[in-house]
PDB file of C-alpha atoms in Angstrom:
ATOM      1  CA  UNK D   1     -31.348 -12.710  39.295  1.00 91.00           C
ATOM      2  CA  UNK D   2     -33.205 -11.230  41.991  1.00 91.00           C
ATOM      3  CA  UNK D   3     -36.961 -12.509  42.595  1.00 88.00           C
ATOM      4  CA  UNK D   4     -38.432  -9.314  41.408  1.00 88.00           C
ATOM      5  CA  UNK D   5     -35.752  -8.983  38.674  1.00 92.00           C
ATOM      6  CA  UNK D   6     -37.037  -9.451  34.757  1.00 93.00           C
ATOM      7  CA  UNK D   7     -34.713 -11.408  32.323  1.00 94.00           C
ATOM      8  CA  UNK D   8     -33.583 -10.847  28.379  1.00 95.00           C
ATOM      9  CA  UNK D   9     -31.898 -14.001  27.128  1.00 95.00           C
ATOM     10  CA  UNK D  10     -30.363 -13.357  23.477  1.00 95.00           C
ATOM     11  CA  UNK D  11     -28.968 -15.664  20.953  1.00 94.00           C
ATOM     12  CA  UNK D  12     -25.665 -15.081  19.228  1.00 92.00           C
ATOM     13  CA  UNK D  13     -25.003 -16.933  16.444  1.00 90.00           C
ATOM     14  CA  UNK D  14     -22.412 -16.364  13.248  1.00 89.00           C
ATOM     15  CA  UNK D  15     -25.262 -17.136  11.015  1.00 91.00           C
ATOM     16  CA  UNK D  16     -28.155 -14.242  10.471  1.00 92.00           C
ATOM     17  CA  UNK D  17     -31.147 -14.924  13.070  1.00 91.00           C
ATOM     18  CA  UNK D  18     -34.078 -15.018  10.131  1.00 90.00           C
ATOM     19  CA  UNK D  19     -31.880 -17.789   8.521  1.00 92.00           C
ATOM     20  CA  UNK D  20     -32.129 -20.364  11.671  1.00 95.00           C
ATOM     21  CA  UNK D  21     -35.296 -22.063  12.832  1.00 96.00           C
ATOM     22  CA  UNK D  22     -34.538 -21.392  16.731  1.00 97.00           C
ATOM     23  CA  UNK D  23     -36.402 -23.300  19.166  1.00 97.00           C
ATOM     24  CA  UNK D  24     -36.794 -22.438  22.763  1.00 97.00           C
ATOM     25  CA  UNK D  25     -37.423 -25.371  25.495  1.00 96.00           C
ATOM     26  CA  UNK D  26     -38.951 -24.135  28.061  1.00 95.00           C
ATOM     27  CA  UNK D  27     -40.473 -21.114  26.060  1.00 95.00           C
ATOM     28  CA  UNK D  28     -40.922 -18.940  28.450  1.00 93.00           C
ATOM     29  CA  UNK D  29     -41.655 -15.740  26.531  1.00 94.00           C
ATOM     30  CA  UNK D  30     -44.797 -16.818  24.369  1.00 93.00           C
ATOM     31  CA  UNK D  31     -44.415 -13.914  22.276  1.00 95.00           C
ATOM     32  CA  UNK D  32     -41.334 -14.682  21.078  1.00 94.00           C
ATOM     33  CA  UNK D  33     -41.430 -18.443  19.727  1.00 95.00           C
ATOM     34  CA  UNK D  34     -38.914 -18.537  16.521  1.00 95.00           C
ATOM     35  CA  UNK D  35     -37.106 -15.376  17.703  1.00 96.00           C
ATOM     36  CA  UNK D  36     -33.553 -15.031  19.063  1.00 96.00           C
ATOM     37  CA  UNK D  37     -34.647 -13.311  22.541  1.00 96.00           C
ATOM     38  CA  UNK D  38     -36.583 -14.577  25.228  1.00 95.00           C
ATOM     39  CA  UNK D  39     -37.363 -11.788  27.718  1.00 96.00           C
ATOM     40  CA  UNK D  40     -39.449 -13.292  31.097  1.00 94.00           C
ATOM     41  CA  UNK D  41     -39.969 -12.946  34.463  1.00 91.00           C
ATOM     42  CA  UNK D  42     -38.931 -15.808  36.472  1.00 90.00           C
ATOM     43  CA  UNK D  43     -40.293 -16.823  39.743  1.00 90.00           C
ATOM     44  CA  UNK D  44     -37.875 -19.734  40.161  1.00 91.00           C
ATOM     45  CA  UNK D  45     -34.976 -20.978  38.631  1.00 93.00           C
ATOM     46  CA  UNK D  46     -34.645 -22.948  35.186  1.00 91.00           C
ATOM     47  CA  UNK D  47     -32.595 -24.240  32.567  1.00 95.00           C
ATOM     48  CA  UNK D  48     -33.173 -22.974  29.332  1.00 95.00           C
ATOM     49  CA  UNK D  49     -32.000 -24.256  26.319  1.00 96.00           C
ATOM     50  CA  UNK D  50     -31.846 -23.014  22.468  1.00 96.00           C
ATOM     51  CA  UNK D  51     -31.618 -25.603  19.611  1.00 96.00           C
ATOM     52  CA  UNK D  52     -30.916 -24.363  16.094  1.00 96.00           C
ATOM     53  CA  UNK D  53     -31.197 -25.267  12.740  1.00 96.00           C
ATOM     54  CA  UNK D  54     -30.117 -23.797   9.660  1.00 95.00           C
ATOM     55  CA  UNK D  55     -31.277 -23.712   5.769  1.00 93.00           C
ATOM     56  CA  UNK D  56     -28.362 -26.426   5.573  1.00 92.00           C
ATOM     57  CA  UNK D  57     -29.927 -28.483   8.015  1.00 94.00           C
ATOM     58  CA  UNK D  58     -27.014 -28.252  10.342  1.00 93.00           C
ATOM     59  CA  UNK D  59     -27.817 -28.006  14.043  1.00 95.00           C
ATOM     60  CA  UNK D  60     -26.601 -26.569  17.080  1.00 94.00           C
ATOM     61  CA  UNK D  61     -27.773 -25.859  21.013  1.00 94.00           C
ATOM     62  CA  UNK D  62     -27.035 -24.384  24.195  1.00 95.00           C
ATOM     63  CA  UNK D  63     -28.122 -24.541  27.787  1.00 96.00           C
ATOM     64  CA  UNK D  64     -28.026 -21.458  30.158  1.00 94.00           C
ATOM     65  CA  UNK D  65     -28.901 -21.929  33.855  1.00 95.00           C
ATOM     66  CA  UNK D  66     -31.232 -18.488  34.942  1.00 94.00           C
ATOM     67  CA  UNK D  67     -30.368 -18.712  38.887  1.00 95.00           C
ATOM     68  CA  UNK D  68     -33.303 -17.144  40.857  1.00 93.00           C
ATOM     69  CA  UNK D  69     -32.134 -15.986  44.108  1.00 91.00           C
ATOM     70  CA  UNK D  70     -34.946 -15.521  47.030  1.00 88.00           C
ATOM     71  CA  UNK D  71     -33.274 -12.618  49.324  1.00 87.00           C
ATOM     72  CA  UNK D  72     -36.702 -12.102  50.178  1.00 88.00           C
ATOM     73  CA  UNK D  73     -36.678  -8.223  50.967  1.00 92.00           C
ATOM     74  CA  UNK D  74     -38.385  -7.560  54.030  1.00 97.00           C
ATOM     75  CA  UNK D  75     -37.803  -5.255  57.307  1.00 97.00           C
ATOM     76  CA  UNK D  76     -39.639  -4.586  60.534  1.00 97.00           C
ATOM     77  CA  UNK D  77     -38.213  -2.468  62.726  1.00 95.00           C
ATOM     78  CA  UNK D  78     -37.041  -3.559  66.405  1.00 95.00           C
ATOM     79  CA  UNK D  79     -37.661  -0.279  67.994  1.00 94.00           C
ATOM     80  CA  UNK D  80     -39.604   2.787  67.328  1.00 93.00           C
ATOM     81  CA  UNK D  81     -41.190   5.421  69.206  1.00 94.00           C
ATOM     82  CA  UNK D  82     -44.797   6.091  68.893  1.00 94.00           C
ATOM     83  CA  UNK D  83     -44.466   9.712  69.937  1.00 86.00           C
ATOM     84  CA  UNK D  84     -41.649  10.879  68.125  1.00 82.00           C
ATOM     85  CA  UNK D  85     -41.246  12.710  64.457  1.00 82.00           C
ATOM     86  CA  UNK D  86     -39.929  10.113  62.539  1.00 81.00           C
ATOM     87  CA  UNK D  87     -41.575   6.432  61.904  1.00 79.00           C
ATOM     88  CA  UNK D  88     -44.302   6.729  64.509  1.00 92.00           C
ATOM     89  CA  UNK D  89     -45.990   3.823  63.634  1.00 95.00           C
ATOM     90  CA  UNK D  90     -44.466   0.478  63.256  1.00 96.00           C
ATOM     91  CA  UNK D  91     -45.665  -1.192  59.880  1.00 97.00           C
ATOM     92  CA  UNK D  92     -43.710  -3.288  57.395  1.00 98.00           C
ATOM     93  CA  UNK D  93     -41.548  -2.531  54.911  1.00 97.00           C
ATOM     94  CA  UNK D  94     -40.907  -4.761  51.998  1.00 97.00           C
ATOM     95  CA  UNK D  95     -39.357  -5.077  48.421  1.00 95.00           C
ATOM     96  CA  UNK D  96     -41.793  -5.291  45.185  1.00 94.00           C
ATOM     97  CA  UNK D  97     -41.105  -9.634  45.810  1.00 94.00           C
ATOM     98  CA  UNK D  98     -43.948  -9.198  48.378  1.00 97.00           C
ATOM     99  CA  UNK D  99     -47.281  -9.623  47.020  1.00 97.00           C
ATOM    100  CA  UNK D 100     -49.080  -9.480  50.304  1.00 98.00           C
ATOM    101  CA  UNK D 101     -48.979  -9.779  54.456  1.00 98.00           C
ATOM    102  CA  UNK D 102     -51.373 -12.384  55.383  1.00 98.00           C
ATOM    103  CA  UNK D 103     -50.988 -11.253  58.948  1.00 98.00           C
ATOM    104  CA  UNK D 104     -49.143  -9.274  60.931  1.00 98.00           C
ATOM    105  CA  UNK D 105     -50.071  -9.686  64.803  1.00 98.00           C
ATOM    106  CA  UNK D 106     -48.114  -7.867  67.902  1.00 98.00           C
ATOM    107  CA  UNK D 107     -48.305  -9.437  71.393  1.00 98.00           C
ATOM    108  CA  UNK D 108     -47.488  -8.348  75.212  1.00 95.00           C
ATOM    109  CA  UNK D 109     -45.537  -9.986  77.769  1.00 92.00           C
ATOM    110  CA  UNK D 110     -48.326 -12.243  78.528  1.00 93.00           C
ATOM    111  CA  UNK D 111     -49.367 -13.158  75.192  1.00 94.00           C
ATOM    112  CA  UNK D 112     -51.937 -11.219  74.761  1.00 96.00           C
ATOM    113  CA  UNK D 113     -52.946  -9.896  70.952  1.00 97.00           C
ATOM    114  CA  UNK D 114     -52.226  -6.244  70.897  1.00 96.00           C
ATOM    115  CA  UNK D 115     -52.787  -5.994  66.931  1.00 96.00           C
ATOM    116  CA  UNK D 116     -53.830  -8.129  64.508  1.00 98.00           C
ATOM    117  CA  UNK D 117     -54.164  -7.116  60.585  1.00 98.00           C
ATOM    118  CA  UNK D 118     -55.196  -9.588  57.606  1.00 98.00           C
ATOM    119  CA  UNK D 119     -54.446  -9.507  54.308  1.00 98.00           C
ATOM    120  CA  UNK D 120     -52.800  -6.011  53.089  1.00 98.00           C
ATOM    121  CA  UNK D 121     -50.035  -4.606  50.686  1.00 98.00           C
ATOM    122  CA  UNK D 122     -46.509  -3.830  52.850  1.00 97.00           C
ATOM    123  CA  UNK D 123     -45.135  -0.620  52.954  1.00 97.00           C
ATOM    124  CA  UNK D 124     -48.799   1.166  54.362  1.00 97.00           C
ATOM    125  CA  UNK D 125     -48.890   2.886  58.145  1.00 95.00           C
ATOM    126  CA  UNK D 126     -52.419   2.600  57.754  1.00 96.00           C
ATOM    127  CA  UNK D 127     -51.536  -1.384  58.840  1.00 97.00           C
ATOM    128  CA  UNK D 128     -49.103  -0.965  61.629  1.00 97.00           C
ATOM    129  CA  UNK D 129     -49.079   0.166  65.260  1.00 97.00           C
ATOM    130  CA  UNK D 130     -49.191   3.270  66.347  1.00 96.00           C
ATOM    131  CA  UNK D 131     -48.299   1.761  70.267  1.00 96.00           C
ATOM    132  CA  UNK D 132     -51.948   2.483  71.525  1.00 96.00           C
ATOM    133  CA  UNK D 133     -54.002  -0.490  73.107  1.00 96.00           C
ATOM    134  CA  UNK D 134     -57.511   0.186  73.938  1.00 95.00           C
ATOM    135  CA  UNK D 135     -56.705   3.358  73.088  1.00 94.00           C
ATOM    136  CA  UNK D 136     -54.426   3.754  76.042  1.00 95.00           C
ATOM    137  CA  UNK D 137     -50.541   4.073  75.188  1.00 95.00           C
ATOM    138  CA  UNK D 138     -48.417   1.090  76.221  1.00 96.00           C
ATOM    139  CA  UNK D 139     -45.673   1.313  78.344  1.00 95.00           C
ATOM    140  CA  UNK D 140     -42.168   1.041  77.248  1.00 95.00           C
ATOM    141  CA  UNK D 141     -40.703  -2.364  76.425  1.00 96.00           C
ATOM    142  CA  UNK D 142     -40.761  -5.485  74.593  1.00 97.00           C
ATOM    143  CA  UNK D 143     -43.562  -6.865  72.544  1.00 98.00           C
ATOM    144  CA  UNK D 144     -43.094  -9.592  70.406  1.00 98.00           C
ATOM    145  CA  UNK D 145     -44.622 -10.266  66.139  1.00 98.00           C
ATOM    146  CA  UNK D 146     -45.087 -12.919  64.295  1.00 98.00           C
ATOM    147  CA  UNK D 147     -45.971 -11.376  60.305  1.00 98.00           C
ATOM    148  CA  UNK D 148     -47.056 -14.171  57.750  1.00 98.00           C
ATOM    149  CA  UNK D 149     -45.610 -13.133  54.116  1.00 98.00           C
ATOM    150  CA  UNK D 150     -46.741 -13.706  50.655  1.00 98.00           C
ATOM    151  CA  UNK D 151     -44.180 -13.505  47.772  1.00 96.00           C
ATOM    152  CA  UNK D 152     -44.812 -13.292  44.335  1.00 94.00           C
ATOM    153  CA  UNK D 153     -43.486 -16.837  43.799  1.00 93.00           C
ATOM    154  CA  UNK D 154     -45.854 -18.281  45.842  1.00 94.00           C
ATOM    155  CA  UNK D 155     -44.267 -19.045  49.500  1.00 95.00           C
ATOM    156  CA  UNK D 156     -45.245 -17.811  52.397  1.00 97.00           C
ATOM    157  CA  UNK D 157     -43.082 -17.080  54.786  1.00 97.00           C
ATOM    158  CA  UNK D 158     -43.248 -16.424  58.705  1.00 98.00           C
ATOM    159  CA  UNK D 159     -41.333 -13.402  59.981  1.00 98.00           C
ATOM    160  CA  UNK D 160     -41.180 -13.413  64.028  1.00 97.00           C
ATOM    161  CA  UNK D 161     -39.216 -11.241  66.411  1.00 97.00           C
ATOM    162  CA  UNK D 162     -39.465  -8.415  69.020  1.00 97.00           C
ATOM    163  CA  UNK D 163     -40.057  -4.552  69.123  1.00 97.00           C
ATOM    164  CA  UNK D 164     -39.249  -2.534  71.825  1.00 96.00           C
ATOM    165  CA  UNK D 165     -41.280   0.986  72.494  1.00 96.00           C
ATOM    166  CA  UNK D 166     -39.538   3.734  73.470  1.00 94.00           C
ATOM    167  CA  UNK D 167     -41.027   6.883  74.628  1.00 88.00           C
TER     168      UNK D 167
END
């Protein structure tokens, strides 16, 4: 699965499902202790395992590995074009396994802070760069990011790499 992704784990058994007892370990679906589904949404990966017992007493179980792969779905741009008609302002885009940009900061030649915004969702021009500074345009070139990344699961990741403006 996919960070973002949801998961439905079913039983299949030969006898009916309201003649076992079915235990889940983890139980990861609280709503659905004693039932032969288990739908979740995991943040990392686990091992579940289903141990059944029938009116005879006789028992059986089974392990399933969920496998939670961390693609980690995020883009910035390394060009763009402040005056033109398409993507005028360079902002980040991300997948819904984002939870939130801690920072995102752009920086001259020289080092010196061009933008800096704090805790926002992805995907929003409102938190980008429009290539002003001091309300002056830059010139073309290279400028260099660093963007500190928030996922769902918890991690925080750091994102750094260059932009050049094109006019």
């Amino acid at each position: 699965l996919q960070l973002s992704d949801s998961a439905h784990v079913s039983l299949q058994a030969s006898i009916p499902a309201d003649e076992l007892n079915i235990v889940w370990k983890p139980l990861l679906d609280s709503t659905a202790a004693g039932l032969p589904y288990q739908n979740f949404f995991p943040l990392q990966s686990w091992q579940l395992q289903v141990l059944v017992t029938d009116t005879s007493g006789c028992t059986g179980e089974d392990r399933l590995i969920i496998q939670v792969e961390k693609p980690y779905q995020v883009y910035i741009p390394n060009i763009f074009k402040p005056d033109g008609d398409f993507n005028p302002v360079l902002y980040i885009f991300a997948g819904p396994d984002v939870e939130s940009i801690e920072s995102f900061q752009i920086f001259d030649r020289w080092g010196e802070a061009i933008v800096e915004h704090r805790n926002f969702l992805p995907n929003d021009p409102d938190y980008g760069w429009d290539g002003l500074f001091k309300g002056e345009k830059v010139n073309p070139g290279v400028f260099v990011y660093a963007a500190s990344v928030r996922f769902i699961d918890g991690e925080i990741v750091l994102f750094k790499g260059d932009v050049t403006v094109v006019r």
